PDB file of C-alpha atoms and ligand atoms in Angstrom:
ATOM      1  CA  MET R   1     148.184 121.640 108.640  1.00  0.00           C
ATOM      2  CA  ALA R   2     149.338 124.863 110.353  1.00  0.00           C
ATOM      3  CA  LYS R   3     148.194 125.481 113.907  1.00  0.00           C
ATOM      4  CA  ALA R   4     145.832 128.189 112.734  1.00  0.00           C
ATOM      5  CA  SER R   5     143.684 125.725 110.764  1.00  0.00           C
ATOM      6  CA  GLY R   6     139.938 125.757 111.210  1.00  0.00           C
ATOM      7  CA  THR R   7     137.777 123.056 112.789  1.00  0.00           C
ATOM      8  CA  LEU R   8     135.341 120.748 111.015  1.00  0.00           C
ATOM      9  CA  TYR R   9     132.267 120.312 113.234  1.00  0.00           C
ATOM     10  CA  VAL R  10     130.119 117.242 112.525  1.00  0.00           C
ATOM     11  CA  VAL R  11     126.734 118.332 113.819  1.00  0.00           C
ATOM     12  CA  ALA R  12     123.620 116.251 114.533  1.00  0.00           C
ATOM     13  CA  THR R  13     120.234 117.791 113.724  1.00  0.00           C
ATOM     14  CA  PRO R  14     116.719 116.610 114.740  1.00  0.00           C
ATOM     15  CA  ILE R  15     115.157 113.426 113.291  1.00  0.00           C
ATOM     16  CA  GLY R  16     111.727 115.028 113.548  1.00  0.00           C
ATOM     17  CA  ASN R  17     111.018 117.157 116.595  1.00  0.00           C
ATOM     18  CA  ARG R  18     112.819 120.466 116.182  1.00  0.00           C
ATOM     19  CA  LYS R  19     113.099 120.905 119.938  1.00  0.00           C
ATOM     20  CA  ASP R  20     115.788 118.215 119.765  1.00  0.00           C
ATOM     21  CA  PHE R  21     118.094 120.721 118.010  1.00  0.00           C
ATOM     22  CA  SER R  22     120.675 121.260 120.762  1.00  0.00           C
ATOM     23  CA  ALA R  23     121.800 124.685 121.933  1.00  0.00           C
ATOM     24  CA  ARG R  24     125.404 123.788 121.121  1.00  0.00           C
ATOM     25  CA  ALA R  25     124.508 122.612 117.610  1.00  0.00           C
ATOM     26  CA  ARG R  26     122.726 125.911 116.916  1.00  0.00           C
ATOM     27  CA  GLU R  27     125.582 127.967 118.369  1.00  0.00           C
ATOM     28  CA  VAL R  28     128.224 126.151 116.295  1.00  0.00           C
ATOM     29  CA  LEU R  29     126.177 126.327 113.069  1.00  0.00           C
ATOM     30  CA  ALA R  30     125.620 130.069 113.493  1.00  0.00           C
ATOM     31  CA  ALA R  31     129.342 130.708 114.004  1.00  0.00           C
ATOM     32  CA  VAL R  32     131.008 128.712 111.172  1.00  0.00           C
ATOM     33  CA  ALA R  33     132.117 130.150 107.808  1.00  0.00           C
ATOM     34  CA  CYS R  34     130.000 127.630 105.938  1.00  0.00           C
ATOM     35  CA  ILE R  35     127.784 124.605 106.464  1.00  0.00           C
ATOM     36  CA  ALA R  36     128.019 121.568 104.181  1.00  0.00           C
ATOM     37  CA  VAL R  37     124.477 120.204 103.789  1.00  0.00           C
ATOM     38  CA  GLU R  38     123.120 117.215 101.910  1.00  0.00           C
ATOM     39  CA  ASP R  39     120.301 119.175 100.319  1.00  0.00           C
ATOM     40  CA  THR R  40     120.169 122.957 100.644  1.00  0.00           C
ATOM     41  CA  ARG R  41     116.385 123.043 100.029  1.00  0.00           C
ATOM     42  CA  HIS R  42     115.829 120.571 102.832  1.00  0.00           C
ATOM     43  CA  SER R  43     118.050 122.220 105.473  1.00  0.00           C
ATOM     44  CA  ALA R  44     117.405 125.892 104.693  1.00  0.00           C
ATOM     45  CA  PRO R  45     113.983 126.067 106.440  1.00  0.00           C
ATOM     46  CA  LEU R  46     115.334 124.481 109.650  1.00  0.00           C
ATOM     47  CA  LEU R  47     118.334 126.812 109.745  1.00  0.00           C
ATOM     48  CA  ARG R  48     116.187 129.852 108.911  1.00  0.00           C
ATOM     49  CA  GLU R  49     113.765 128.963 111.715  1.00  0.00           C
ATOM     50  CA  PHE R  50     116.653 129.160 114.194  1.00  0.00           C
ATOM     51  CA  GLY R  51     118.122 132.354 112.699  1.00  0.00           C
ATOM     52  CA  ILE R  52     121.234 130.580 111.368  1.00  0.00           C
ATOM     53  CA  ALA R  53     122.504 132.530 108.360  1.00  0.00           C
ATOM     54  CA  SER R  54     125.863 130.826 107.629  1.00  0.00           C
ATOM     55  CA  ARG R  55     126.606 130.114 103.970  1.00  0.00           C
ATOM     56  CA  LEU R  56     125.363 126.719 102.746  1.00  0.00           C
ATOM     57  CA  VAL R  57     127.214 124.455 100.311  1.00  0.00           C
ATOM     58  CA  SER R  58     125.790 121.193  99.054  1.00  0.00           C
ATOM     59  CA  LEU R  59     127.650 117.970  99.756  1.00  0.00           C
ATOM     60  CA  HIS R  60     126.066 114.721  98.653  1.00  0.00           C
ATOM     61  CA  GLU R  61     127.303 111.307  97.566  1.00  0.00           C
ATOM     62  CA  HIS R  62     127.813 112.429  93.957  1.00  0.00           C
ATOM     63  CA  ASN R  63     129.943 115.540  94.597  1.00  0.00           C
ATOM     64  CA  GLU R  64     131.548 114.646  97.920  1.00  0.00           C
ATOM     65  CA  ALA R  65     135.102 114.078  96.680  1.00  0.00           C
ATOM     66  CA  ALA R  66     135.316 117.399  94.807  1.00  0.00           C
ATOM     67  CA  ARG R  67     133.466 119.349  97.478  1.00  0.00           C
ATOM     68  CA  ALA R  68     135.682 117.925 100.216  1.00  0.00           C
ATOM     69  CA  ALA R  69     138.736 119.461  98.517  1.00  0.00           C
ATOM     70  CA  GLU R  70     137.110 122.929  98.508  1.00  0.00           C
ATOM     71  CA  LEU R  71     136.103 122.600 102.150  1.00  0.00           C
ATOM     72  CA  ILE R  72     139.610 121.522 103.154  1.00  0.00           C
ATOM     73  CA  ASP R  73     140.915 124.735 101.552  1.00  0.00           C
ATOM     74  CA  ILE R  74     138.543 126.745 103.767  1.00  0.00           C
ATOM     75  CA  LEU R  75     139.806 124.849 106.836  1.00  0.00           C
ATOM     76  CA  LYS R  76     143.396 125.467 105.746  1.00  0.00           C
ATOM     77  CA  ALA R  77     142.624 129.169 105.569  1.00  0.00           C
ATOM     78  CA  GLY R  78     141.842 128.992 109.290  1.00  0.00           C
ATOM     79  CA  ARG R  79     138.048 129.122 109.032  1.00  0.00           C
ATOM     80  CA  ASP R  80     135.581 126.704 110.629  1.00  0.00           C
ATOM     81  CA  VAL R  81     133.229 124.477 108.652  1.00  0.00           C
ATOM     82  CA  ALA R  82     130.219 122.417 109.799  1.00  0.00           C
ATOM     83  CA  LEU R  83     128.705 119.302 108.279  1.00  0.00           C
ATOM     84  CA  ILE R  84     125.058 118.360 108.701  1.00  0.00           C
ATOM     85  CA  SER R  85     122.819 115.868 106.903  1.00  0.00           C
ATOM     86  CA  ASP R  86     119.093 116.019 106.136  1.00  0.00           C
ATOM     87  CA  ALA R  87     118.328 114.623 109.590  1.00  0.00           C
ATOM     88  CA  GLY R  88     120.097 113.031 112.520  1.00  0.00           C
ATOM     89  CA  THR R  89     123.815 112.370 112.654  1.00  0.00           C
ATOM     90  CA  PRO R  90     125.923 112.839 109.506  1.00  0.00           C
ATOM     91  CA  LEU R  91     127.740 109.713 108.219  1.00  0.00           C
ATOM     92  CA  ILE R  92     125.121 107.365 109.750  1.00  0.00           C
ATOM     93  CA  SER R  93     123.624 106.054 106.472  1.00  0.00           C
ATOM     94  CA  ASP R  94     124.407 109.541 105.184  1.00  0.00           C
ATOM     95  CA  PRO R  95     127.280 111.214 103.318  1.00  0.00           C
ATOM     96  CA  GLY R  96     130.299 112.791 105.001  1.00  0.00           C
ATOM     97  CA  PHE R  97     132.817 109.989 105.438  1.00  0.00           C
ATOM     98  CA  ARG R  98     135.082 111.246 102.644  1.00  0.00           C
ATOM     99  CA  LEU R  99     135.066 114.801 103.977  1.00  0.00           C
ATOM    100  CA  VAL R 100     135.797 113.726 107.557  1.00  0.00           C
ATOM    101  CA  ASN R 101     138.571 111.428 106.348  1.00  0.00           C
ATOM    102  CA  ALA R 102     140.080 114.147 104.130  1.00  0.00           C
ATOM    103  CA  ALA R 103     139.979 116.642 107.004  1.00  0.00           C
ATOM    104  CA  GLN R 104     141.703 114.147 109.332  1.00  0.00           C
ATOM    105  CA  GLU R 105     144.307 113.382 106.668  1.00  0.00           C
ATOM    106  CA  ALA R 106     144.927 117.096 106.185  1.00  0.00           C
ATOM    107  CA  GLY R 107     145.576 117.414 109.928  1.00  0.00           C
ATOM    108  CA  ALA R 108     142.497 119.518 110.662  1.00  0.00           C
ATOM    109  CA  ARG R 109     140.679 119.302 113.971  1.00  0.00           C
ATOM    110  CA  VAL R 110     137.385 117.400 113.665  1.00  0.00           C
ATOM    111  CA  CYS R 111     134.847 117.796 116.486  1.00  0.00           C
ATOM    112  CA  ALA R 112     131.568 115.987 117.082  1.00  0.00           C
ATOM    113  CA  VAL R 113     128.488 117.927 118.093  1.00  0.00           C
ATOM    114  CA  PRO R 114     126.424 114.840 118.945  1.00  0.00           C
ATOM    115  CA  GLY R 115     122.672 114.566 119.083  1.00  0.00           C
ATOM    116  CA  PRO R 116     119.787 112.603 117.586  1.00  0.00           C
ATOM    117  CA  SER R 117     120.224 109.506 115.480  1.00  0.00           C
ATOM    118  CA  ALA R 118     117.467 107.056 114.579  1.00  0.00           C
ATOM    119  CA  VAL R 119     119.664 104.040 115.397  1.00  0.00           C
ATOM    120  CA  THR R 120     120.281 105.002 119.027  1.00  0.00           C
ATOM    121  CA  ALA R 121     116.752 106.386 119.469  1.00  0.00           C
ATOM    122  CA  ALA R 122     115.226 103.074 118.309  1.00  0.00           C
ATOM    123  CA  LEU R 123     117.552 100.984 120.461  1.00  0.00           C
ATOM    124  CA  SER R 124     116.715 103.125 123.481  1.00  0.00           C
ATOM    125  CA  ILE R 125     112.988 102.318 123.250  1.00  0.00           C
ATOM    126  CA  ALA R 126     112.880  98.836 121.657  1.00  0.00           C
ATOM    127  CA  GLY R 127     113.215  96.907 124.921  1.00  0.00           C
ATOM    128  CA  ILE R 128     115.663  94.493 123.267  1.00  0.00           C
ATOM    129  CA  ALA R 129     119.161  93.893 124.658  1.00  0.00           C
ATOM    130  CA  THR R 130     121.487  96.775 123.786  1.00  0.00           C
ATOM    131  CA  ASP R 131     124.725  95.642 125.412  1.00  0.00           C
ATOM    132  CA  ARG R 132     125.956  94.470 122.002  1.00  0.00           C
ATOM    133  CA  PHE R 133     124.363  95.372 118.693  1.00  0.00           C
ATOM    134  CA  ILE R 134     125.236  95.673 115.034  1.00  0.00           C
ATOM    135  CA  PHE R 135     123.925  98.385 112.754  1.00  0.00           C
ATOM    136  CA  GLU R 136     123.224  97.103 109.246  1.00  0.00           C
ATOM    137  CA  GLY R 137     121.891 100.357 107.751  1.00  0.00           C
ATOM    138  CA  PHE R 138     119.616  99.746 104.746  1.00  0.00           C
ATOM    139  CA  LEU R 139     119.318  96.249 103.297  1.00  0.00           C
ATOM    140  CA  ALA R 140     119.867  95.942  99.540  1.00  0.00           C
ATOM    141  CA  GLU R 141     116.905  96.762  97.294  1.00  0.00           C
ATOM    142  CA  LYS R 142     117.452  93.666  95.164  1.00  0.00           C
ATOM    143  CA  THR R 143     115.711  90.629  96.649  1.00  0.00           C
ATOM    144  CA  ALA R 144     118.586  88.179  96.142  1.00  0.00           C
ATOM    145  CA  ALA R 145     121.173  90.476  97.751  1.00  0.00           C
ATOM    146  CA  ARG R 146     118.843  91.253 100.661  1.00  0.00           C
ATOM    147  CA  ARG R 147     118.176  87.557 101.341  1.00  0.00           C
ATOM    148  CA  GLU R 148     121.853  86.741 101.093  1.00  0.00           C
ATOM    149  CA  ARG R 149     122.714  89.384 103.693  1.00  0.00           C
ATOM    150  CA  LEU R 150     119.968  88.211 106.042  1.00  0.00           C
ATOM    151  CA  ALA R 151     121.106  84.601 105.669  1.00  0.00           C
ATOM    152  CA  ALA R 152     124.609  85.674 106.671  1.00  0.00           C
ATOM    153  CA  LEU R 153     123.138  87.208 109.849  1.00  0.00           C
ATOM    154  CA  ALA R 154     121.097  84.127 110.860  1.00  0.00           C
ATOM    155  CA  THR R 155     123.442  83.040 113.655  1.00  0.00           C
ATOM    156  CA  GLU R 156     124.551  86.528 114.725  1.00  0.00           C
ATOM    157  CA  THR R 157     123.980  86.780 118.485  1.00  0.00           C
ATOM    158  CA  ARG R 158     124.142  90.570 118.757  1.00  0.00           C
ATOM    159  CA  THR R 159     120.964  92.649 118.421  1.00  0.00           C
ATOM    160  CA  LEU R 160     120.399  93.656 114.768  1.00  0.00           C
ATOM    161  CA  VAL R 161     119.359  97.159 113.711  1.00  0.00           C
ATOM    162  CA  PHE R 162     118.154  98.020 110.187  1.00  0.00           C
ATOM    163  CA  TYR R 163     116.921 101.199 108.547  1.00  0.00           C
ATOM    164  CA  GLU R 164     114.008 100.401 106.286  1.00  0.00           C
ATOM    165  CA  ALA R 165     112.176 102.150 103.454  1.00  0.00           C
ATOM    166  CA  PRO R 166     108.397 102.163 104.046  1.00  0.00           C
ATOM    167  CA  HIS R 167     107.488 100.547 100.715  1.00  0.00           C
ATOM    168  CA  ARG R 168     109.781  97.591 101.451  1.00  0.00           C
ATOM    169  CA  LEU R 169     108.799  96.913 105.076  1.00  0.00           C
ATOM    170  CA  ALA R 170     106.360  94.018 104.515  1.00  0.00           C
ATOM    171  CA  GLU R 171     108.656  92.308 102.018  1.00  0.00           C
ATOM    172  CA  SER R 172     111.723  92.701 104.229  1.00  0.00           C
ATOM    173  CA  LEU R 173     109.902  91.397 107.302  1.00  0.00           C
ATOM    174  CA  ALA R 174     108.863  88.299 105.331  1.00  0.00           C
ATOM    175  CA  ASP R 175     112.501  87.756 104.315  1.00  0.00           C
ATOM    176  CA  MET R 176     113.613  88.286 107.917  1.00  0.00           C
ATOM    177  CA  VAL R 177     111.164  85.606 109.090  1.00  0.00           C
ATOM    178  CA  SER R 178     112.555  83.118 106.535  1.00  0.00           C
ATOM    179  CA  ALA R 179     116.181  83.892 107.273  1.00  0.00           C
ATOM    180  CA  LEU R 180     116.132  84.403 111.041  1.00  0.00           C
ATOM    181  CA  GLY R 181     113.074  82.435 112.170  1.00  0.00           C
ATOM    182  CA  GLY R 182     109.699  83.915 113.129  1.00  0.00           C
ATOM    183  CA  ALA R 183     110.139  83.509 116.883  1.00  0.00           C
ATOM    184  CA  ARG R 184     112.702  86.304 117.330  1.00  0.00           C
ATOM    185  CA  GLN R 185     111.583  89.312 119.394  1.00  0.00           C
ATOM    186  CA  ALA R 186     111.584  92.483 117.324  1.00  0.00           C
ATOM    187  CA  ALA R 187     110.507  96.118 117.402  1.00  0.00           C
ATOM    188  CA  ILE R 188     109.586  98.549 114.665  1.00  0.00           C
ATOM    189  CA  ALA R 189     110.112 102.186 115.597  1.00  0.00           C
ATOM    190  CA  ARG R 190     108.181 104.432 113.242  1.00  0.00           C
ATOM    191  CA  GLU R 191     108.256 108.240 112.948  1.00  0.00           C
ATOM    192  CA  MET R 192     110.171 108.719 116.206  1.00  0.00           C
ATOM    193  CA  THR R 193     109.829 112.176 117.807  1.00  0.00           C
ATOM    194  CA  LYS R 194     107.072 113.065 115.286  1.00  0.00           C
ATOM    195  CA  MET R 195     103.281 113.297 115.534  1.00  0.00           C
ATOM    196  CA  HIS R 196     102.643 109.710 114.412  1.00  0.00           C
ATOM    197  CA  GLU R 197     105.396 108.096 116.459  1.00  0.00           C
ATOM    198  CA  THR R 198     104.520 104.413 117.035  1.00  0.00           C
ATOM    199  CA  LEU R 199     106.443 101.468 118.432  1.00  0.00           C
ATOM    200  CA  TYR R 200     105.319  97.988 117.379  1.00  0.00           C
ATOM    201  CA  ARG R 201     106.737  95.066 119.368  1.00  0.00           C
ATOM    202  CA  GLY R 202     106.324  91.320 119.108  1.00  0.00           C
ATOM    203  CA  SER R 203     107.713  88.231 117.432  1.00  0.00           C
ATOM    204  CA  LEU R 204     109.008  88.659 113.878  1.00  0.00           C
ATOM    205  CA  ASP R 205     106.151  86.396 112.739  1.00  0.00           C
ATOM    206  CA  ALA R 206     103.519  88.601 114.384  1.00  0.00           C
ATOM    207  CA  LEU R 207     105.072  91.811 113.064  1.00  0.00           C
ATOM    208  CA  ALA R 208     105.336  90.442 109.517  1.00  0.00           C
ATOM    209  CA  ALA R 209     101.641  89.476 109.617  1.00  0.00           C
ATOM    210  CA  ALA R 210     100.666  92.854 111.090  1.00  0.00           C
ATOM    211  CA  ALA R 211     102.554  94.712 108.343  1.00  0.00           C
ATOM    212  CA  LEU R 212     100.365  92.988 105.740  1.00  0.00           C
ATOM    213  CA  ARG R 213      97.150  93.965 107.588  1.00  0.00           C
ATOM    214  CA  ASP R 214      97.958  97.455 108.826  1.00  0.00           C
ATOM    215  CA  ALA R 215      98.965  99.971 106.148  1.00  0.00           C
ATOM    216  CA  ASP R 216      99.875 102.560 108.834  1.00  0.00           C
ATOM    217  CA  MET R 217     102.771 100.400 109.934  1.00  0.00           C
ATOM    218  CA  SER R 218     104.692 101.139 106.766  1.00  0.00           C
ATOM    219  CA  ARG R 219     104.077 104.879 106.662  1.00  0.00           C
ATOM    220  CA  GLY R 220     106.929 107.274 107.310  1.00  0.00           C
ATOM    221  CA  GLU R 221     110.417 106.566 108.570  1.00  0.00           C
ATOM    222  CA  ILE R 222     111.208 103.190 110.090  1.00  0.00           C
ATOM    223  CA  VAL R 223     113.859 101.407 112.128  1.00  0.00           C
ATOM    224  CA  VAL R 224     113.692  97.628 112.691  1.00  0.00           C
ATOM    225  CA  VAL R 225     115.390  96.167 115.781  1.00  0.00           C
ATOM    226  CA  ILE R 226     115.654  92.374 116.103  1.00  0.00           C
ATOM    227  CA  ALA R 227     116.973  90.259 118.976  1.00  0.00           C
ATOM    228  CA  GLY R 228     120.137  88.338 118.110  1.00  0.00           C
ATOM    229  CA  ALA R 229     120.243  84.568 117.686  1.00  0.00           C
ATOM    230  CA  ASP R 230     120.101  82.627 120.943  1.00  0.00           C
ATOM    231  CA  ALA R 231     122.822  80.195 121.970  1.00  0.00           C
ATOM    232  CA  THR R 232     120.899  77.214 120.503  1.00  0.00           C
ATOM    233  CA  GLN R 233     120.614  78.900 117.093  1.00  0.00           C
ATOM    234  CA  GLU R 234     124.273  79.880 117.253  1.00  0.00           C
ATOM    235  CA  ARG R 235     125.328  76.283 118.064  1.00  0.00           C
ATOM    236  CA  ALA R 236     123.064  74.901 115.314  1.00  0.00           C
ATOM    237  CA  GLY R 237     124.676  77.311 112.841  1.00  0.00           C
ATOM    238  CA  GLU R 238     128.185  76.254 113.866  1.00  0.00           C
ATOM    239  CA  ALA R 239     127.308  72.546 113.725  1.00  0.00           C
ATOM    240  CA  GLY R 240     125.599  73.008 110.341  1.00  0.00           C
ATOM    241  CA  GLU R 241     128.632  74.755 108.877  1.00  0.00           C
ATOM    242  CA  ALA R 242     131.034  72.091 110.148  1.00  0.00           C
ATOM    243  CA  LEU R 243     128.847  69.361 108.603  1.00  0.00           C
ATOM    244  CA  LEU R 244     128.569  71.245 105.330  1.00  0.00           C
ATOM    245  CA  ARG R 245     132.328  71.424 104.955  1.00  0.00           C
ATOM    246  CA  VAL R 246     132.540  67.627 105.181  1.00  0.00           C
ATOM    247  CA  LEU R 247     129.455  66.878 103.056  1.00  0.00           C
ATOM    248  CA  LEU R 248     130.336  69.298 100.264  1.00  0.00           C
ATOM    249  CA  ALA R 249     133.518  67.349  99.595  1.00  0.00           C
ATOM    250  CA  GLU R 250     131.423  64.265  98.806  1.00  0.00           C
ATOM    251  CA  LEU R 251     127.976  65.373  97.666  1.00  0.00           C
ATOM    252  CA  PRO R 252     126.285  67.854  95.313  1.00  0.00           C
ATOM    253  CA  LEU R 253     125.444  71.193  96.948  1.00  0.00           C
ATOM    254  CA  LYS R 254     121.700  70.682  97.351  1.00  0.00           C
ATOM    255  CA  GLN R 255     122.047  67.263  98.911  1.00  0.00           C
ATOM    256  CA  ALA R 256     124.796  68.461 101.260  1.00  0.00           C
ATOM    257  CA  VAL R 257     122.624  71.388 102.388  1.00  0.00           C
ATOM    258  CA  ASP R 258     119.551  69.140 102.907  1.00  0.00           C
ATOM    259  CA  LEU R 259     121.501  66.752 105.108  1.00  0.00           C
ATOM    260  CA  ALA R 260     123.240  69.515 107.076  1.00  0.00           C
ATOM    261  CA  VAL R 261     119.874  71.227 107.732  1.00  0.00           C
ATOM    262  CA  ARG R 262     118.297  67.969 108.912  1.00  0.00           C
ATOM    263  CA  ALA R 263     121.195  67.023 111.149  1.00  0.00           C
ATOM    264  CA  SER R 264     121.893  70.443 112.712  1.00  0.00           C
ATOM    265  CA  GLY R 265     118.543  72.272 112.740  1.00  0.00           C
ATOM    266  CA  ALA R 266     120.261  75.378 111.311  1.00  0.00           C
ATOM    267  CA  PRO R 267     118.149  77.584 108.978  1.00  0.00           C
ATOM    268  CA  ARG R 268     118.143  76.375 105.353  1.00  0.00           C
ATOM    269  CA  ASN R 269     118.782  79.799 103.799  1.00  0.00           C
ATOM    270  CA  ALA R 270     121.782  80.387 106.000  1.00  0.00           C
ATOM    271  CA  LEU R 271     123.327  77.004 105.184  1.00  0.00           C
ATOM    272  CA  TYR R 272     122.561  77.369 101.489  1.00  0.00           C
ATOM    273  CA  GLN R 273     124.352  80.738 101.375  1.00  0.00           C
ATOM    274  CA  LYS R 274     127.195  79.297 103.433  1.00  0.00           C
ATOM    275  CA  ALA R 275     127.495  76.393 100.958  1.00  0.00           C
ATOM    276  CA  LEU R 276     127.702  78.810  98.020  1.00  0.00           C
ATOM    277  CA  GLY R 277     130.456  80.669  99.863  1.00  0.00           C
ATOM    278  CA  ILE R 278     132.403  77.482 100.608  1.00  0.00           C
ATOM    279  CA  LYS R 279     132.107  76.391  96.954  1.00  0.00           C
ATOM    280  CA  ALA R 280     133.247  79.812  95.749  1.00  0.00           C
ATOM    281  CA  ASP R 281     136.289  79.675  98.079  1.00  0.00           C
ATOM    282  CA  LYS R 282     137.267  76.257  96.705  1.00  0.00           C
ATOM    283  CA  PRO R 283     136.423  76.311  92.988  1.00  0.00           C
ATOM    284  CA  GLY R 284     136.758  72.995  91.223  1.00  0.00           C
ATOM    285  CA  GLU R 285     135.942  70.935  94.315  1.00  0.00           C
TER     286      GLU R 285
HETATM  287  N1  SAM M 301     121.612 110.115 109.601  1.00  0.00           N
HETATM  288  C1  SAM M 301     120.317 109.636 110.045  1.00  0.00           C
HETATM  289  C2  SAM M 301     120.427 109.178 111.487  1.00  0.00           C
HETATM  290  O1  SAM M 301     121.346 109.581 112.189  1.00  0.00           O
HETATM  291  O2  SAM M 301     119.576 108.424 111.937  1.00  0.00           O
HETATM  292  C3  SAM M 301     119.789 108.561 109.154  1.00  0.00           C
HETATM  293  C4  SAM M 301     119.652 108.948 107.724  1.00  0.00           C
HETATM  294  S1  SAM M 301     118.995 107.680 106.717  1.00  0.00           S
HETATM  295  C5  SAM M 301     119.189 108.370 105.130  1.00  0.00           C
HETATM  296  C6  SAM M 301     117.249 107.854 106.966  1.00  0.00           C
HETATM  297  C7  SAM M 301     116.643 106.643 107.676  1.00  0.00           C
HETATM  298  O3  SAM M 301     116.800 106.776 109.082  1.00  0.00           O
HETATM  299  C8  SAM M 301     115.144 106.513 107.462  1.00  0.00           C
HETATM  300  O4  SAM M 301     114.848 105.850 106.243  1.00  0.00           O
HETATM  301  C9  SAM M 301     114.744 105.675 108.660  1.00  0.00           C
HETATM  302  O5  SAM M 301     115.077 104.313 108.458  1.00  0.00           O
HETATM  303  C10 SAM M 301     115.670 106.260 109.741  1.00  0.00           C
HETATM  304  N2  SAM M 301     115.003 107.385 110.433  1.00  0.00           N
HETATM  305  C11 SAM M 301     115.318 108.688 110.346  1.00  0.00           C
HETATM  306  N3  SAM M 301     114.496 109.427 111.112  1.00  0.00           N
HETATM  307  C12 SAM M 301     113.632 108.564 111.697  1.00  0.00           C
HETATM  308  C13 SAM M 301     112.541 108.712 112.588  1.00  0.00           C
HETATM  309  N4  SAM M 301     112.169 109.910 113.022  1.00  0.00           N
HETATM  310  N5  SAM M 301     111.869 107.596 112.988  1.00  0.00           N
HETATM  311  C14 SAM M 301     112.242 106.376 112.523  1.00  0.00           C
HETATM  312  N6  SAM M 301     113.261 106.184 111.680  1.00  0.00           N
HETATM  313  C15 SAM M 301     113.957 107.252 111.269  1.00  0.00           C
END
């Protein structure tokens, strides 16, 4: 792209409290030729409140590819464009990846205007190790897919972070207890920066039980943070997998899993999913 190309600014907006809208974010949004927003009806009141009158164009998961091409043309014409999402940082469980990629590919300058994101906000208050973490976004809606994913995370030693829909919280916590064990320390950060902000902390067992009792716990927006597996769980997982590989060559799947669980102490769900994976990798065995 010619030197005179415009800049794509990827701008974070508040996740609740509007005072978290940074001065730089407001300045950039007021100055660009147009702002790509997930939902114009959602973002218009926020932008109006701060006197930002730049043109809005909608960019969501269903029109992103086509819209990205139009926005690249604006950049090529030397004008600046901004991208925001409904709340927080674009691209974090939100659309924008295709646009950012297309802008990079077209040689445009892409600048971050960082700010709030629920993942970092939750980690910053959970009181669970943050030196290494993995962000899993939303778990699948379908029960089988959700359990399969959780089983695959059973021996993960890094802190786990999930976004969760309120109506699925109790069900997901129950699945997390089965897959990861109820003793793990966890935190549920609800409605951060808003009037009903609440942080619930405790073992996964205790939080799963509380979610069934306390309807408030699953109201509003929610992030779940869970401590990673400890070294014992990690070793049990490794030992269980090694045993499975030997046993599966000789025994039916269920029997191999039963024995590997008994001998290693690894979680059943995790070894069962692992066994399915091993079988799928070696069909006919
Ligand atoms: N891009 C956003 C970000 O940077 O955090 C996330 C968008 S994602 C579609 C929305 C999810 O983020 C919600 O379902 C919830 O899990 C989490 N979330 C957003 N705002 C939150 C808040 N104020 N408190 C707790 N969780 C929040």
